[in-house]
């Protein structure tokens, strides 16, 4: 299947991965609406809200809570919006939840700097 997010999961396309386990992967959006904009996706391909099962959905939300804590701790966000698109407004047809941080003042940091702050590390090479 020609799915860009399945390719990210199997490593064919690199990503700034923030978290992963057996069920989900979390990575930074390549075209962020604000610093720290991340996507939480199931590792199994589900197209949308109609396809995904409740236990996977619950797990995605558990991870969203963890990522909210991380964003508050590491990037000092002032708010966060969760968006999940379906149908005509969904560009990538692999279920994903957007976590979009809000800042009272735009801090203007780059995606690499965001990654380093979230992961407490220095990135050696840029994966995207
Ligand atoms: P949608 O409209 O489907 O909810 O949003 C898809 C999101 O996926 C967009 O915000 C877009 O920037 C992001 N995206 C698309 N292709 C890639 C990619 O190859 N890597 C990453 N990290 N994000 C992507
Ligand atoms: Zn997929």
Short mmCIF file of N, CA and C and ligand atoms in Angstrom, two decimals:
data_model
loop_
_atom_site.label_atom_id
_atom_site.label_comp_id
_atom_site.label_asym_id
_atom_site.label_seq_id
_atom_site.Cartn_x
_atom_site.Cartn_y
_atom_site.Cartn_z
N UNK A 1 0.85 -1.20 0.00
CA UNK A 1 0.00 0.00 0.00
C UNK A 1 0.89 1.25 0.00
N UNK A 2 0.51 2.24 -0.79
CA UNK A 2 1.33 3.44 -0.91
C UNK A 2 0.88 4.48 0.13
N UNK A 3 1.25 4.23 1.39
CA UNK A 3 0.83 5.13 2.46
C UNK A 3 2.08 5.74 3.10
N UNK A 4 2.14 7.07 3.09
CA UNK A 4 3.32 7.79 3.59
C UNK A 4 3.57 7.51 5.08
N UNK A 5 2.49 7.37 5.86
CA UNK A 5 2.68 7.14 7.29
C UNK A 5 3.08 5.69 7.58
N UNK A 6 2.62 4.74 6.76
CA UNK A 6 3.12 3.36 6.90
C UNK A 6 4.63 3.33 6.59
N UNK A 7 5.04 4.16 5.62
CA UNK A 7 6.48 4.23 5.27
C UNK A 7 7.28 4.83 6.42
N UNK A 8 6.69 5.79 7.13
CA UNK A 8 7.36 6.36 8.31
C UNK A 8 7.48 5.28 9.38
N UNK A 9 6.44 4.50 9.58
CA UNK A 9 6.46 3.44 10.60
C UNK A 9 7.52 2.39 10.29
N UNK A 10 7.62 2.01 9.01
CA UNK A 10 8.61 0.95 8.72
C UNK A 10 10.00 1.50 8.39
N UNK A 11 10.19 2.81 8.57
CA UNK A 11 11.52 3.40 8.46
C UNK A 11 11.95 3.79 7.06
N UNK A 12 11.06 3.61 6.07
CA UNK A 12 11.41 4.00 4.69
C UNK A 12 11.53 5.52 4.56
N UNK A 13 10.73 6.25 5.36
CA UNK A 13 10.80 7.71 5.39
C UNK A 13 11.19 8.10 6.81
N UNK A 14 12.25 8.94 6.95
CA UNK A 14 12.68 9.32 8.30
C UNK A 14 11.72 10.30 8.96
N UNK A 15 11.74 10.33 10.26
CA UNK A 15 10.90 11.28 10.99
C UNK A 15 11.57 11.62 12.31
N UNK A 16 11.19 12.75 12.86
CA UNK A 16 11.64 13.13 14.20
C UNK A 16 10.71 12.41 15.18
N UNK A 17 11.11 11.20 15.57
CA UNK A 17 10.25 10.39 16.43
C UNK A 17 10.40 10.81 17.89
N UNK A 18 9.29 11.09 18.51
CA UNK A 18 9.28 11.55 19.90
C UNK A 18 8.98 10.40 20.86
N UNK A 19 8.14 9.46 20.39
CA UNK A 19 7.75 8.34 21.26
C UNK A 19 7.26 7.21 20.36
N UNK A 20 7.52 5.96 20.78
CA UNK A 20 6.84 4.84 20.12
C UNK A 20 6.75 3.65 21.04
N UNK A 21 5.73 2.85 20.80
CA UNK A 21 5.58 1.58 21.49
C UNK A 21 4.99 0.59 20.48
N UNK A 22 4.44 -0.54 20.95
CA UNK A 22 3.94 -1.56 20.02
C UNK A 22 2.76 -1.06 19.19
N UNK A 23 2.00 -0.11 19.74
CA UNK A 23 0.74 0.29 19.11
C UNK A 23 0.81 1.62 18.37
N UNK A 24 1.61 2.56 18.88
CA UNK A 24 1.61 3.91 18.28
C UNK A 24 3.02 4.42 18.00
N UNK A 25 3.05 5.44 17.16
CA UNK A 25 4.28 6.22 16.94
C UNK A 25 3.90 7.69 16.99
N UNK A 26 4.76 8.49 17.61
CA UNK A 26 4.55 9.93 17.69
C UNK A 26 5.74 10.61 17.03
N UNK A 27 5.48 11.52 16.10
CA UNK A 27 6.58 12.22 15.42
C UNK A 27 6.17 13.64 15.10
N UNK A 28 7.17 14.49 14.86
CA UNK A 28 6.89 15.90 14.57
C UNK A 28 6.34 16.05 13.16
N UNK A 29 5.34 16.93 13.03
CA UNK A 29 4.77 17.22 11.70
C UNK A 29 5.83 17.96 10.88
N UNK A 30 6.00 17.52 9.62
CA UNK A 30 7.03 18.08 8.74
C UNK A 30 6.73 19.55 8.40
N UNK A 31 5.48 19.94 8.52
CA UNK A 31 5.07 21.31 8.19
C UNK A 31 4.29 21.88 9.38
N UNK A 32 5.00 22.15 10.48
CA UNK A 32 4.30 22.46 11.74
C UNK A 32 3.51 23.77 11.72
N UNK A 33 2.33 23.72 12.33
CA UNK A 33 1.51 24.94 12.50
C UNK A 33 2.11 25.80 13.61
N UNK A 34 2.81 25.16 14.55
CA UNK A 34 3.52 25.87 15.62
C UNK A 34 4.60 24.92 16.12
N UNK A 35 5.64 25.44 16.81
CA UNK A 35 6.71 24.57 17.29
C UNK A 35 6.17 23.45 18.20
N UNK A 36 6.55 22.21 17.89
CA UNK A 36 6.10 21.07 18.69
C UNK A 36 4.86 20.40 18.14
N UNK A 37 4.35 20.90 17.00
CA UNK A 37 3.18 20.26 16.35
C UNK A 37 3.55 18.81 16.05
N UNK A 38 2.83 17.88 16.66
CA UNK A 38 3.16 16.46 16.48
C UNK A 38 1.95 15.65 16.07
N UNK A 39 2.23 14.46 15.53
CA UNK A 39 1.17 13.55 15.08
C UNK A 39 1.30 12.25 15.86
N UNK A 40 0.18 11.75 16.33
CA UNK A 40 0.14 10.43 16.98
C UNK A 40 -0.60 9.50 16.03
N UNK A 41 0.07 8.42 15.63
CA UNK A 41 -0.56 7.50 14.67
C UNK A 41 -0.50 6.06 15.18
N UNK A 42 -1.53 5.26 14.83
CA UNK A 42 -1.44 3.83 15.14
C UNK A 42 -0.45 3.17 14.18
N UNK A 43 0.29 2.16 14.64
CA UNK A 43 1.24 1.47 13.75
C UNK A 43 0.49 0.63 12.71
N UNK A 44 -0.69 0.15 13.08
CA UNK A 44 -1.52 -0.58 12.12
C UNK A 44 -2.27 0.45 11.28
N UNK A 45 -2.42 0.18 9.98
CA UNK A 45 -3.09 1.14 9.10
C UNK A 45 -4.61 1.11 9.28
N UNK A 46 -5.13 2.18 9.86
CA UNK A 46 -6.57 2.44 9.87
C UNK A 46 -6.75 3.74 9.12
N UNK A 47 -7.76 3.82 8.24
CA UNK A 47 -7.90 5.04 7.46
C UNK A 47 -8.40 6.23 8.28
N UNK A 48 -9.44 5.99 9.07
CA UNK A 48 -10.09 7.13 9.72
C UNK A 48 -10.85 6.70 10.97
N UNK A 49 -11.65 7.62 11.50
CA UNK A 49 -12.38 7.37 12.74
C UNK A 49 -13.38 6.21 12.62
N UNK A 50 -13.87 5.95 11.42
CA UNK A 50 -14.79 4.82 11.22
C UNK A 50 -14.06 3.49 11.34
N UNK A 51 -12.80 3.45 10.91
CA UNK A 51 -12.06 2.19 10.84
C UNK A 51 -11.40 1.78 12.16
N UNK A 52 -10.94 2.77 12.91
CA UNK A 52 -10.10 2.47 14.07
C UNK A 52 -10.93 1.85 15.20
N UNK A 53 -10.32 0.93 15.96
CA UNK A 53 -11.08 0.30 17.05
C UNK A 53 -10.91 1.07 18.37
N UNK A 54 -11.79 0.77 19.32
CA UNK A 54 -11.83 1.53 20.56
C UNK A 54 -10.57 1.39 21.41
N UNK A 55 -10.00 0.17 21.44
CA UNK A 55 -8.83 0.01 22.30
C UNK A 55 -7.64 0.79 21.76
N UNK A 56 -7.47 0.83 20.43
CA UNK A 56 -6.39 1.62 19.84
C UNK A 56 -6.63 3.10 20.09
N UNK A 57 -7.89 3.50 19.91
CA UNK A 57 -8.27 4.91 20.14
C UNK A 57 -7.98 5.33 21.58
N UNK A 58 -8.29 4.44 22.51
CA UNK A 58 -8.03 4.73 23.93
C UNK A 58 -6.54 4.89 24.15
N UNK A 59 -5.75 3.99 23.56
CA UNK A 59 -4.30 4.06 23.75
C UNK A 59 -3.74 5.35 23.16
N UNK A 60 -4.24 5.76 22.00
CA UNK A 60 -3.79 7.02 21.39
C UNK A 60 -4.05 8.18 22.34
N UNK A 61 -5.18 8.14 23.03
CA UNK A 61 -5.52 9.22 23.97
C UNK A 61 -4.66 9.18 25.23
N UNK A 62 -4.31 7.99 25.66
CA UNK A 62 -3.39 7.85 26.80
C UNK A 62 -2.06 8.52 26.44
N UNK A 63 -1.59 8.26 25.21
CA UNK A 63 -0.32 8.84 24.77
C UNK A 63 -0.45 10.36 24.57
N UNK A 64 -1.62 10.79 24.11
CA UNK A 64 -1.86 12.25 23.96
C UNK A 64 -1.70 12.95 25.31
N UNK A 65 -2.20 12.32 26.38
CA UNK A 65 -2.04 12.90 27.73
C UNK A 65 -0.56 12.99 28.10
N UNK A 66 0.19 11.94 27.80
CA UNK A 66 1.64 11.95 28.11
C UNK A 66 2.35 13.05 27.30
N UNK A 67 2.00 13.18 26.04
CA UNK A 67 2.65 14.17 25.18
C UNK A 67 2.31 15.59 25.63
N UNK A 68 1.09 15.77 26.14
CA UNK A 68 0.68 17.07 26.67
C UNK A 68 1.58 17.47 27.85
N UNK A 69 1.85 16.51 28.72
CA UNK A 69 2.75 16.75 29.87
C UNK A 69 4.14 17.11 29.35
N UNK A 70 4.63 16.35 28.37
CA UNK A 70 5.97 16.59 27.80
C UNK A 70 6.05 17.99 27.18
N UNK A 71 5.04 18.37 26.42
CA UNK A 71 5.03 19.69 25.76
C UNK A 71 5.02 20.82 26.79
N UNK A 72 4.27 20.62 27.87
CA UNK A 72 4.24 21.64 28.93
C UNK A 72 5.61 21.75 29.61
N UNK A 73 6.18 20.58 29.91
CA UNK A 73 7.47 20.57 30.63
C UNK A 73 8.62 21.09 29.79
N UNK A 74 8.69 20.66 28.53
CA UNK A 74 9.88 20.93 27.72
C UNK A 74 9.76 22.17 26.82
N UNK A 75 8.55 22.50 26.40
CA UNK A 75 8.40 23.64 25.49
C UNK A 75 7.59 24.79 26.10
N UNK A 76 7.14 24.61 27.34
CA UNK A 76 6.38 25.66 28.03
C UNK A 76 5.19 26.18 27.21
N UNK A 77 4.44 25.26 26.65
CA UNK A 77 3.29 25.68 25.84
C UNK A 77 2.23 26.32 26.74
N UNK A 78 1.43 27.22 26.14
CA UNK A 78 0.36 27.89 26.89
C UNK A 78 -1.01 27.27 26.62
N UNK A 79 -1.06 26.33 25.68
CA UNK A 79 -2.31 25.65 25.36
C UNK A 79 -2.05 24.60 24.31
N UNK A 80 -3.05 23.77 24.02
CA UNK A 80 -2.86 22.74 23.00
C UNK A 80 -4.21 22.36 22.39
N UNK A 81 -4.24 22.25 21.06
CA UNK A 81 -5.45 21.84 20.35
C UNK A 81 -5.23 20.45 19.75
N UNK A 82 -6.23 19.59 19.91
CA UNK A 82 -6.18 18.27 19.27
C UNK A 82 -7.14 18.28 18.09
N UNK A 83 -6.62 17.84 16.93
CA UNK A 83 -7.44 17.79 15.71
C UNK A 83 -7.26 16.42 15.07
N UNK A 84 -8.34 15.88 14.54
CA UNK A 84 -8.25 14.60 13.81
C UNK A 84 -9.20 14.71 12.61
N UNK A 85 -8.61 14.79 11.41
CA UNK A 85 -9.40 15.02 10.20
C UNK A 85 -9.89 13.72 9.57
N UNK A 86 -11.05 13.80 8.93
CA UNK A 86 -11.65 12.65 8.22
C UNK A 86 -12.20 13.12 6.87
N UNK A 87 -12.23 12.20 5.91
CA UNK A 87 -12.88 12.49 4.61
C UNK A 87 -12.16 13.56 3.82
N UNK A 88 -12.92 14.45 3.23
CA UNK A 88 -12.36 15.46 2.31
C UNK A 88 -11.31 16.36 2.95
N UNK A 89 -11.38 16.55 4.27
CA UNK A 89 -10.41 17.44 4.94
C UNK A 89 -9.18 16.69 5.44
N UNK A 90 -9.13 15.37 5.17
CA UNK A 90 -7.99 14.55 5.60
C UNK A 90 -7.04 14.35 4.43
N UNK A 91 -5.82 14.87 4.57
CA UNK A 91 -4.85 14.78 3.47
C UNK A 91 -4.21 13.38 3.44
N UNK A 92 -3.73 12.89 4.58
CA UNK A 92 -3.07 11.58 4.64
C UNK A 92 -4.08 10.57 5.19
N UNK A 93 -4.35 9.53 4.39
CA UNK A 93 -5.44 8.59 4.71
C UNK A 93 -4.97 7.46 5.63
N UNK A 94 -4.24 7.82 6.65
CA UNK A 94 -3.84 6.89 7.72
C UNK A 94 -4.18 7.65 9.00
N UNK A 95 -5.04 7.09 9.82
CA UNK A 95 -5.56 7.79 11.00
C UNK A 95 -4.42 8.50 11.74
N UNK A 96 -4.64 9.77 12.08
CA UNK A 96 -3.65 10.48 12.88
C UNK A 96 -4.31 11.58 13.69
N UNK A 97 -3.74 11.78 14.85
CA UNK A 97 -4.21 12.83 15.75
C UNK A 97 -3.15 13.93 15.76
N UNK A 98 -3.57 15.17 15.47
CA UNK A 98 -2.64 16.30 15.54
C UNK A 98 -2.65 16.87 16.96
N UNK A 99 -1.48 17.12 17.53
CA UNK A 99 -1.37 17.89 18.76
C UNK A 99 -0.70 19.20 18.37
N UNK A 100 -1.47 20.29 18.49
CA UNK A 100 -0.95 21.60 18.05
C UNK A 100 -0.77 22.53 19.24
N UNK A 101 0.47 22.76 19.65
CA UNK A 101 0.72 23.66 20.78
C UNK A 101 0.34 25.10 20.46
N UNK A 102 -0.05 25.81 21.50
CA UNK A 102 -0.34 27.24 21.40
C UNK A 102 0.61 27.98 22.34
N UNK A 103 1.13 29.09 21.88
CA UNK A 103 2.03 29.93 22.68
C UNK A 103 1.47 31.35 22.70
N UNK A 104 1.50 31.98 23.87
CA UNK A 104 1.07 33.38 23.95
C UNK A 104 1.99 34.24 23.09
N UNK A 105 3.28 33.89 23.12
CA UNK A 105 4.25 34.59 22.27
C UNK A 105 4.96 33.55 21.44
N UNK A 106 5.03 33.79 20.13
CA UNK A 106 5.67 32.82 19.24
C UNK A 106 7.17 32.74 19.54
N UNK A 107 7.65 31.52 19.89
CA UNK A 107 9.08 31.40 20.22
C UNK A 107 9.95 31.14 18.99
N UNK A 108 9.34 30.85 17.85
CA UNK A 108 10.06 30.76 16.57
C UNK A 108 11.19 29.76 16.50
N UNK A 109 11.18 28.69 17.31
CA UNK A 109 12.29 27.74 17.25
C UNK A 109 12.10 26.74 16.12
N UNK A 110 13.22 26.22 15.62
CA UNK A 110 13.19 25.31 14.47
C UNK A 110 12.77 23.90 14.90
N UNK A 111 12.44 23.08 13.91
CA UNK A 111 12.01 21.70 14.18
C UNK A 111 13.13 20.91 14.87
N UNK A 112 14.38 21.16 14.49
CA UNK A 112 15.50 20.45 15.13
C UNK A 112 15.64 20.88 16.59
N UNK A 113 15.50 22.18 16.84
CA UNK A 113 15.57 22.67 18.23
C UNK A 113 14.43 22.10 19.07
N UNK A 114 13.24 22.01 18.46
CA UNK A 114 12.09 21.42 19.16
C UNK A 114 12.40 19.98 19.54
N UNK A 115 12.93 19.23 18.57
CA UNK A 115 13.26 17.82 18.80
C UNK A 115 14.26 17.69 19.95
N UNK A 116 15.29 18.52 19.92
CA UNK A 116 16.33 18.45 20.96
C UNK A 116 15.77 18.78 22.34
N UNK A 117 14.88 19.77 22.41
CA UNK A 117 14.28 20.12 23.70
C UNK A 117 13.39 18.99 24.21
N UNK A 118 12.58 18.41 23.31
CA UNK A 118 11.66 17.35 23.74
C UNK A 118 12.40 16.10 24.16
N UNK A 119 13.50 15.81 23.48
CA UNK A 119 14.22 14.55 23.71
C UNK A 119 15.44 14.73 24.61
N UNK A 120 15.71 15.97 25.04
CA UNK A 120 16.90 16.24 25.87
C UNK A 120 18.18 15.75 25.22
N UNK A 121 18.37 16.07 23.95
CA UNK A 121 19.57 15.58 23.25
C UNK A 121 20.00 16.56 22.19
N UNK A 122 21.15 16.30 21.62
CA UNK A 122 21.66 17.07 20.49
C UNK A 122 21.54 16.18 19.27
N UNK A 123 20.85 16.66 18.23
CA UNK A 123 20.65 15.84 17.03
C UNK A 123 21.91 15.90 16.18
N UNK A 124 22.42 14.71 15.78
CA UNK A 124 23.65 14.68 14.99
C UNK A 124 23.38 15.05 13.54
N UNK A 125 22.37 14.44 12.93
CA UNK A 125 22.05 14.81 11.55
C UNK A 125 20.55 14.97 11.38
N UNK A 126 20.20 15.80 10.46
CA UNK A 126 18.81 16.14 10.24
C UNK A 126 18.11 15.04 9.42
N UNK A 127 17.09 14.35 9.97
CA UNK A 127 16.50 13.24 9.24
C UNK A 127 15.52 13.65 8.15
N UNK A 128 15.14 14.92 8.06
CA UNK A 128 14.15 15.29 7.03
C UNK A 128 14.67 16.45 6.19
P1 LIG B 1 -4.23 15.87 7.56
O1 LIG B 1 -4.77 17.01 6.73
O2 LIG B 1 -4.26 14.57 6.80
O3 LIG B 1 -4.91 15.78 8.90
O4 LIG B 1 -2.73 16.25 7.87
C1 LIG B 1 -1.63 15.52 7.43
C2 LIG B 1 -0.40 16.09 8.10
O5 LIG B 1 0.70 15.25 7.81
C3 LIG B 1 -0.01 17.51 7.62
O6 LIG B 1 0.02 18.38 8.75
C4 LIG B 1 1.37 17.31 7.00
O7 LIG B 1 2.24 18.39 7.25
C5 LIG B 1 1.85 16.03 7.64
N1 LIG B 1 2.75 15.25 6.79
C6 LIG B 1 2.54 14.89 5.50
N2 LIG B 1 3.58 14.17 5.03
C7 LIG B 1 4.47 14.07 6.05
C8 LIG B 1 5.75 13.44 6.18
O8 LIG B 1 6.29 12.82 5.24
N3 LIG B 1 6.37 13.55 7.38
C9 LIG B 1 5.81 14.22 8.42
N4 LIG B 1 6.52 14.27 9.56
N5 LIG B 1 4.60 14.82 8.35
C10 LIG B 1 3.94 14.75 7.17
ZN1 LIG B 2 -0.77 3.66 6.48
#
